[in-house]
Short mmCIF file of C-alpha atoms in Angstrom, two decimals:
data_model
loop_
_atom_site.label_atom_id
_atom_site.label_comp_id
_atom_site.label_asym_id
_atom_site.label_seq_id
_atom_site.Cartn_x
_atom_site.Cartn_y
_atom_site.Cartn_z
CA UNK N 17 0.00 0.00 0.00
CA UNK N 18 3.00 2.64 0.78
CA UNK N 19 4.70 1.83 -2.53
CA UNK N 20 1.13 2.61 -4.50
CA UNK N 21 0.53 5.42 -2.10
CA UNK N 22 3.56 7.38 -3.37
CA UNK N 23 3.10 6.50 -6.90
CA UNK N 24 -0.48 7.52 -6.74
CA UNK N 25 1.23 10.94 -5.15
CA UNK N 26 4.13 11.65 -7.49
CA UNK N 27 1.54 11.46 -10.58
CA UNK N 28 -0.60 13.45 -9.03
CA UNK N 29 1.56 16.08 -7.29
CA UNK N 30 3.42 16.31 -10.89
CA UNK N 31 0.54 17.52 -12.10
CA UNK N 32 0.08 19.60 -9.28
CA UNK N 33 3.25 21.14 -9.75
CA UNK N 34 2.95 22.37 -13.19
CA UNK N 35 -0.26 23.83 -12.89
CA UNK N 36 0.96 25.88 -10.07
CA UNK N 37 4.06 26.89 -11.73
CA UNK N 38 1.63 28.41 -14.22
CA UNK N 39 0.37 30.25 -11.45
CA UNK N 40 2.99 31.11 -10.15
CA UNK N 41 4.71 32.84 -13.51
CA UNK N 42 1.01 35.13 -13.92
CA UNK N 43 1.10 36.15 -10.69
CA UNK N 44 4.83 37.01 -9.64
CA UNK N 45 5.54 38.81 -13.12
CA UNK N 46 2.09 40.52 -13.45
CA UNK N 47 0.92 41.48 -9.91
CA UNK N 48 -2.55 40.63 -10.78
CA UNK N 49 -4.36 37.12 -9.14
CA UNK N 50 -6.39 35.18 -12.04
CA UNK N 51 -9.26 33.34 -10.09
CA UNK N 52 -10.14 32.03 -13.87
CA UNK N 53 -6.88 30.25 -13.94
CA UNK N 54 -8.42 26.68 -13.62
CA UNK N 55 -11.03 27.72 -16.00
CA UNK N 56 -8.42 27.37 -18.53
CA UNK N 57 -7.38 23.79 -17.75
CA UNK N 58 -11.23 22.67 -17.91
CA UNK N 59 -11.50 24.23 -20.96
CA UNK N 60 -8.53 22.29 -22.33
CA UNK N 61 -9.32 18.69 -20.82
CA UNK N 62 -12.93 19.39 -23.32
CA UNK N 63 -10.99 20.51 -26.04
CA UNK N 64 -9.15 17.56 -25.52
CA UNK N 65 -12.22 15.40 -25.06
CA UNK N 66 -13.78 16.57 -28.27
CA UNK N 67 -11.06 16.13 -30.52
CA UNK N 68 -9.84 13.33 -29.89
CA UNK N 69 -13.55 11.76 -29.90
CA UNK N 70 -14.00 13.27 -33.30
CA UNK N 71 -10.67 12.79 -34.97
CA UNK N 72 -9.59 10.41 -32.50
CA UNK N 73 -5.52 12.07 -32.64
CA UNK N 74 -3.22 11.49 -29.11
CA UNK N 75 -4.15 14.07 -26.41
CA UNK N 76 -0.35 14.90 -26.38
CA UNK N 77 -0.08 15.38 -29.92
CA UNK N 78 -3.30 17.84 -29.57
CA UNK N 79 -1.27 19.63 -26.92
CA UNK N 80 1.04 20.82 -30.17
CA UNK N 81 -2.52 22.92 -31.31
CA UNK N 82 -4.41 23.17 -27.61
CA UNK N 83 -1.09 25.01 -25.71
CA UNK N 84 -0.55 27.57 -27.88
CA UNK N 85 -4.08 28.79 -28.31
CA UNK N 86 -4.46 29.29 -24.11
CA UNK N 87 -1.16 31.45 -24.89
CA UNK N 88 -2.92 33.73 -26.95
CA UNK N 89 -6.17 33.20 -25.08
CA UNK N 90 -4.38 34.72 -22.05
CA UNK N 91 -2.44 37.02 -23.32
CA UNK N 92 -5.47 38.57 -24.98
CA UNK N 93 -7.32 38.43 -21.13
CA UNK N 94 -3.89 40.40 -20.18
CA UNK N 95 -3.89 43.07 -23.21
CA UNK N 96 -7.42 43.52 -23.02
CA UNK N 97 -9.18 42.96 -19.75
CA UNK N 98 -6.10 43.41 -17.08
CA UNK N 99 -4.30 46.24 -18.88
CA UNK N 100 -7.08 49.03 -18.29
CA UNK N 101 -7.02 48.28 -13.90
CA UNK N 102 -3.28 48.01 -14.58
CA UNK N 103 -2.82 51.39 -16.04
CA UNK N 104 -5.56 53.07 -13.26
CA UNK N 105 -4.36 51.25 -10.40
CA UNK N 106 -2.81 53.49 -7.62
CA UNK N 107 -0.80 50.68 -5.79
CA UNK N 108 0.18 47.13 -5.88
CA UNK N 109 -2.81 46.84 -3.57
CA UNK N 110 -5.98 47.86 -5.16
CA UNK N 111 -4.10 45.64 -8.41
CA UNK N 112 -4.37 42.98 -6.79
CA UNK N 113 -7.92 43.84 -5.38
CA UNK N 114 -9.20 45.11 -8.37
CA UNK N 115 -7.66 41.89 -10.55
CA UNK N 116 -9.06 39.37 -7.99
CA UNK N 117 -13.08 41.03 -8.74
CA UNK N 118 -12.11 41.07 -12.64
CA UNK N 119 -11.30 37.61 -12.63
CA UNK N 120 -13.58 36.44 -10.47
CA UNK N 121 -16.26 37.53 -12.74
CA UNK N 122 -14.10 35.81 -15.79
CA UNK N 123 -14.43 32.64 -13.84
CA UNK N 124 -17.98 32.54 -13.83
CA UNK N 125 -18.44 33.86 -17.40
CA UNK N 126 -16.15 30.87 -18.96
CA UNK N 127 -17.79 28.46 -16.78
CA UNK N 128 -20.99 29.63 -17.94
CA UNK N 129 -19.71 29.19 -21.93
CA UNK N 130 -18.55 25.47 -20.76
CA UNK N 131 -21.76 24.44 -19.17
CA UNK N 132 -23.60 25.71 -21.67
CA UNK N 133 -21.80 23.65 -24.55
CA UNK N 134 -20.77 20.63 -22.70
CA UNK N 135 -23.64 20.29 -19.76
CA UNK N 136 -22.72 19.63 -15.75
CA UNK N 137 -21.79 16.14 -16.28
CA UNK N 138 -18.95 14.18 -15.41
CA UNK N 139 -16.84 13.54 -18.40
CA UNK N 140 -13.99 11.33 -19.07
CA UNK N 141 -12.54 8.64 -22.15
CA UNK N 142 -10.49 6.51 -22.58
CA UNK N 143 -6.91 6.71 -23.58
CA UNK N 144 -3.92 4.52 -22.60
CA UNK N 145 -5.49 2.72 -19.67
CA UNK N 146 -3.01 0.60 -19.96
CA UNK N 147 -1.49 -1.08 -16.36
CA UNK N 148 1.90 -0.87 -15.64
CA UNK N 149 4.13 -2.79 -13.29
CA UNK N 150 6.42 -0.73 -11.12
CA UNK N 151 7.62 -1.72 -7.99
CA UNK N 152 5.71 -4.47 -7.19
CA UNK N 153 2.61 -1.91 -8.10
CA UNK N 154 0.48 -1.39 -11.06
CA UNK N 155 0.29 1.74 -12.32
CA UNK N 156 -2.08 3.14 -15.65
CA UNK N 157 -0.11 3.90 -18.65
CA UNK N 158 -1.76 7.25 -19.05
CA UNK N 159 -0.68 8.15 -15.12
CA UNK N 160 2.88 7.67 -15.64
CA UNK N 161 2.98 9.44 -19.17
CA UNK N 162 1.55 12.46 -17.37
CA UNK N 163 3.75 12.63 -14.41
CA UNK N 164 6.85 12.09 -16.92
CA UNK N 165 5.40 14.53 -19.46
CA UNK N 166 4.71 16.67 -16.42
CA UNK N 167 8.26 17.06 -15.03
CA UNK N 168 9.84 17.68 -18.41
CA UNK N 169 7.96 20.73 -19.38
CA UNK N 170 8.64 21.70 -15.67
CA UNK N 171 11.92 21.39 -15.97
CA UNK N 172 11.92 23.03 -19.48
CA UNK N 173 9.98 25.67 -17.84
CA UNK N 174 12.17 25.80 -14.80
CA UNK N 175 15.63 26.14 -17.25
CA UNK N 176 13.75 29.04 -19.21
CA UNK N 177 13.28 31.25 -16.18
CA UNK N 178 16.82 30.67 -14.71
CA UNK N 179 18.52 30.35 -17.71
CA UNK N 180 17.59 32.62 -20.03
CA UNK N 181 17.70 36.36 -21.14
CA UNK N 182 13.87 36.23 -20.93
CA UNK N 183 13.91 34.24 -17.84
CA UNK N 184 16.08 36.83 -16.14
CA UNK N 185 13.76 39.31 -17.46
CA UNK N 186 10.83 37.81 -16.01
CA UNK N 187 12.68 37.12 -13.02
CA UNK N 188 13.80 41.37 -12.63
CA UNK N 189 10.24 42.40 -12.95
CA UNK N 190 8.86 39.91 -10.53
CA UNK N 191 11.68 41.22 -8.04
CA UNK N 192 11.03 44.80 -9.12
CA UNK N 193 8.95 46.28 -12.06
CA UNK N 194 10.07 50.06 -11.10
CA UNK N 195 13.74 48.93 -11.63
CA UNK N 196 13.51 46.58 -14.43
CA UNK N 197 11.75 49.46 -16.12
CA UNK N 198 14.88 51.25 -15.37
CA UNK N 199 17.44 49.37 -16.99
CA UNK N 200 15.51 48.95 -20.44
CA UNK N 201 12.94 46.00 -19.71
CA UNK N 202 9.61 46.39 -21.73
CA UNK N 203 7.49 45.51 -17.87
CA UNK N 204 4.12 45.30 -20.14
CA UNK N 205 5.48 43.02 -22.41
CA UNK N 206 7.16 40.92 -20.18
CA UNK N 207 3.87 40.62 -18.13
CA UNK N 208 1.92 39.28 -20.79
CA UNK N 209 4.32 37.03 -22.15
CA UNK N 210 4.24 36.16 -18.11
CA UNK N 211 0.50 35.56 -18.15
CA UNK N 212 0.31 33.77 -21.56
CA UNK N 213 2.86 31.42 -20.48
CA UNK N 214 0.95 30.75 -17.34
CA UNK N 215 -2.32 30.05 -19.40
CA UNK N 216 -0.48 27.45 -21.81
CA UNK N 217 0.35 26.04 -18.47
CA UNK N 218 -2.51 25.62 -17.29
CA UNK N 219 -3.34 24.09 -20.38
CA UNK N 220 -1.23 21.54 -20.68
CA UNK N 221 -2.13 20.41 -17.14
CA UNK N 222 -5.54 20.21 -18.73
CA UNK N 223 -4.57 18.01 -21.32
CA UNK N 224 -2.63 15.61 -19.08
CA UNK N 225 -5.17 15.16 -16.13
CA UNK N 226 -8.05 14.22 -18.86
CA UNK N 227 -6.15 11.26 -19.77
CA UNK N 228 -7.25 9.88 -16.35
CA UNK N 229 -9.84 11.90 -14.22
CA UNK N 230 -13.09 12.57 -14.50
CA UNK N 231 -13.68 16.12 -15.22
CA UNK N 232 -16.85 18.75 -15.54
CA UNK N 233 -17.43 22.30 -16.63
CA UNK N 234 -18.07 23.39 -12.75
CA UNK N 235 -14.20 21.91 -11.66
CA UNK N 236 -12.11 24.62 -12.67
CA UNK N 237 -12.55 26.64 -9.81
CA UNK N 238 -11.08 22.95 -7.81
CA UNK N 239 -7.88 23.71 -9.44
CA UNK N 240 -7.51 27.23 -9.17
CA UNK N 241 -7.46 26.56 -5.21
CA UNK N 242 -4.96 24.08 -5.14
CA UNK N 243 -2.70 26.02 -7.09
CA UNK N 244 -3.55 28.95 -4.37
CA UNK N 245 -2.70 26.71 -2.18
CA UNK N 246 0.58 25.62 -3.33
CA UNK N 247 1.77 28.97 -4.30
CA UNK N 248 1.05 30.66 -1.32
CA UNK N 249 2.52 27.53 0.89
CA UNK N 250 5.20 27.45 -1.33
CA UNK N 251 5.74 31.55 -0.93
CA UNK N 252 4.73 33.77 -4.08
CA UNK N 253 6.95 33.87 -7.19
CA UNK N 254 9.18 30.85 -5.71
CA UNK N 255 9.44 28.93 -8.78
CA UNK N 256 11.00 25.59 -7.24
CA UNK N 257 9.30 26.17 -4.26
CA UNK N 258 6.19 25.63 -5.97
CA UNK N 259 6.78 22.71 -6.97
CA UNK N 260 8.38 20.72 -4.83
CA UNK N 261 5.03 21.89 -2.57
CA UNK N 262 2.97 20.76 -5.50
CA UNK N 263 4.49 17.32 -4.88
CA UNK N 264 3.65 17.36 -1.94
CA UNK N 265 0.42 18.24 -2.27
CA UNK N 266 -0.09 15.12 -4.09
CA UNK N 267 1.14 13.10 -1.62
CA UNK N 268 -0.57 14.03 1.09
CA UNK N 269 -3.64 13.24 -0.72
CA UNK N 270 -2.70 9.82 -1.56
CA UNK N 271 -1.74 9.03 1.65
CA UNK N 272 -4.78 10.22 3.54
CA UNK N 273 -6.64 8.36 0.90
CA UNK N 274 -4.61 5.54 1.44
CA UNK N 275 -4.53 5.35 5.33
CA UNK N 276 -7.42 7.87 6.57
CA UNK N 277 -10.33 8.12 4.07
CA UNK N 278 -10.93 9.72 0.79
CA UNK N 279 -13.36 12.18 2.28
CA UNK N 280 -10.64 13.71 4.20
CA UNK N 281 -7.94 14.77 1.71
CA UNK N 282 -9.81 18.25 1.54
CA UNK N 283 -9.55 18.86 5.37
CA UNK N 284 -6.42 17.60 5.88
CA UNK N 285 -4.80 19.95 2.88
CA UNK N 286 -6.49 22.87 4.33
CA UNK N 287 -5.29 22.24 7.74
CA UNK N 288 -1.51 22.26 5.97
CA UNK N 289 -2.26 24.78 4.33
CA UNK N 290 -3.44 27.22 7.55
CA UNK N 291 -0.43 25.55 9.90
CA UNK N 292 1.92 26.71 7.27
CA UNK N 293 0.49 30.07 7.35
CA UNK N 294 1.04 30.32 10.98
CA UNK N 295 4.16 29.13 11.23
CA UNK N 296 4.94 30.54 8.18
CA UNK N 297 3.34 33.47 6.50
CA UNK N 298 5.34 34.29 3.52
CA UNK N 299 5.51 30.47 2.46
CA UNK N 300 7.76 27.75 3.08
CA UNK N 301 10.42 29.33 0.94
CA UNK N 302 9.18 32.38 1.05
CA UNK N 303 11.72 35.26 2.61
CA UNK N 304 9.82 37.55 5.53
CA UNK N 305 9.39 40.81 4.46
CA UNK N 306 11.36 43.71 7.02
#
């Protein structure tokens, strides 16, 4: 049971992990929270569904066509919808205030659009539910692709930020957008390459978790916590921080699942979740601010 408990975690915390890296790009380059963030993963695990039921091509290969459209699809939410409160906004503060009510209504509105073309009901097919033996444990095929697939494009995505000329320009605004500005970096432009990034993300985490969950128009909002929740436990705009406490995320739900009860996994991460505020309330990796 321990062995299929952390296998069970890993796939699912990889997951994890990527989507709030998405998260965590959006928010630490632009300064403005996207509560519609999960919206975009739903929306890709039913692009996903419909295509390949109609032209029946691999979910990853439709990743090639699904990731860059929630690039543009985000980036045009930044350009258009963000940029105006960015432009008014009189601090960081009433960004981030007037951002969360923006989005908040963007949630609702794409949810609405998915409900309305694809109904309330669970939804899932069928694609490499294949088992696998690993350790002694079976695993599904379409699990383990997903984890692997998972921590690749996390690592690419990791390299890119701390790698890179655009990485370290991302990485100067997220420190400081008054002094990138200074020496020469476009802050607008880096913020919605920022927030379209984080969208194709999201995306792609949508595409992988169809392969194997049960999904509905009405679950978006589900992810958009969790990633919350990892960013914030993980400390805002801490890149590896988020997700190594996206891992972890997962495993702590398989092993309460495993050990405690299914029904619990929810209480138990929010009880994590509000100890590691109190003990500590800039995040795990988080540095308190003087």
């Amino acid at each position: 049971m321990f062995v299929n408990a952390v296998l069970s975690g890993l796939t699912l915390g990889g997951v994890y992990a990527l989507v709030a890296l998405g998260l965590t790009i959006q928010y630490g380059v632009s300064r403005t929270m996207n509560l519609g963030y999960g919206e975009f993963l739903i929306g890709a695990a039913f692009a996903v569904f419909m295509l390949f039921g109609t032209l029946g091509i691999s979910p990853y290969l439709l990743a090639i066509v699904i990731v860059p459209v929630a690039y543009g699809l985000s980036w045009l939410v930044y350009r258009v919808m963000l940029m105006p409160i960015v432009r008014r906004a009189r601090s960081p503060m009433a960004l981030e205030i007037d951002s969360l009510l923006l989005t908040f209504g963007l949630l609702f509105a794409m949810m609405g659009v998915l409900v309305l073309f694809f109904g309330g009901n669970y939804t899932s097919y069928s694609y490499l539910s294949v088992p696998v033996h690993l350790m002694g444990e079976t695993v599904a095929l379409n699990r383990l692709a997903s984890f692997i697939a998972a921590v690749l494009v996390g690592a690419l995505a990791y390299g890119l930020l701390m790698r890179t000329r655009t990485g370290m320009a991302l990485r100067a605004v997220a420190v400081d957008p008054v002094g990138a500005r200074l020496v020469g970096i476009d802050v607008t432009w880096a913020a919605g390459l920022a927030f379209g990034l984080g969208g194709a993300i999201a995306a792609l985490g949508g595409v992988l978790i169809s392969t194997y969950m049960t999904f509905t128009a009405e679950m978006g909002v589900v992810f958009t916590m969790k990633a919350l929740i990892v960013v914030i436990m993980a400390g805002v705009g801490h890149v590896m921080g988020a997700l190594i406490a996206g891992l972890a995320l997962g495993l702590i739900e398989a092993f309460v699942a495993a050990y405690l009860d299914p029904g619990l996994t929810v209480a138990v991460i929010y009880a994590v979740f509000l100890l590691t505020l109190l003990m500590r309330p800039s995040g795990i990796f988080g540095k308190a601010a003087r």
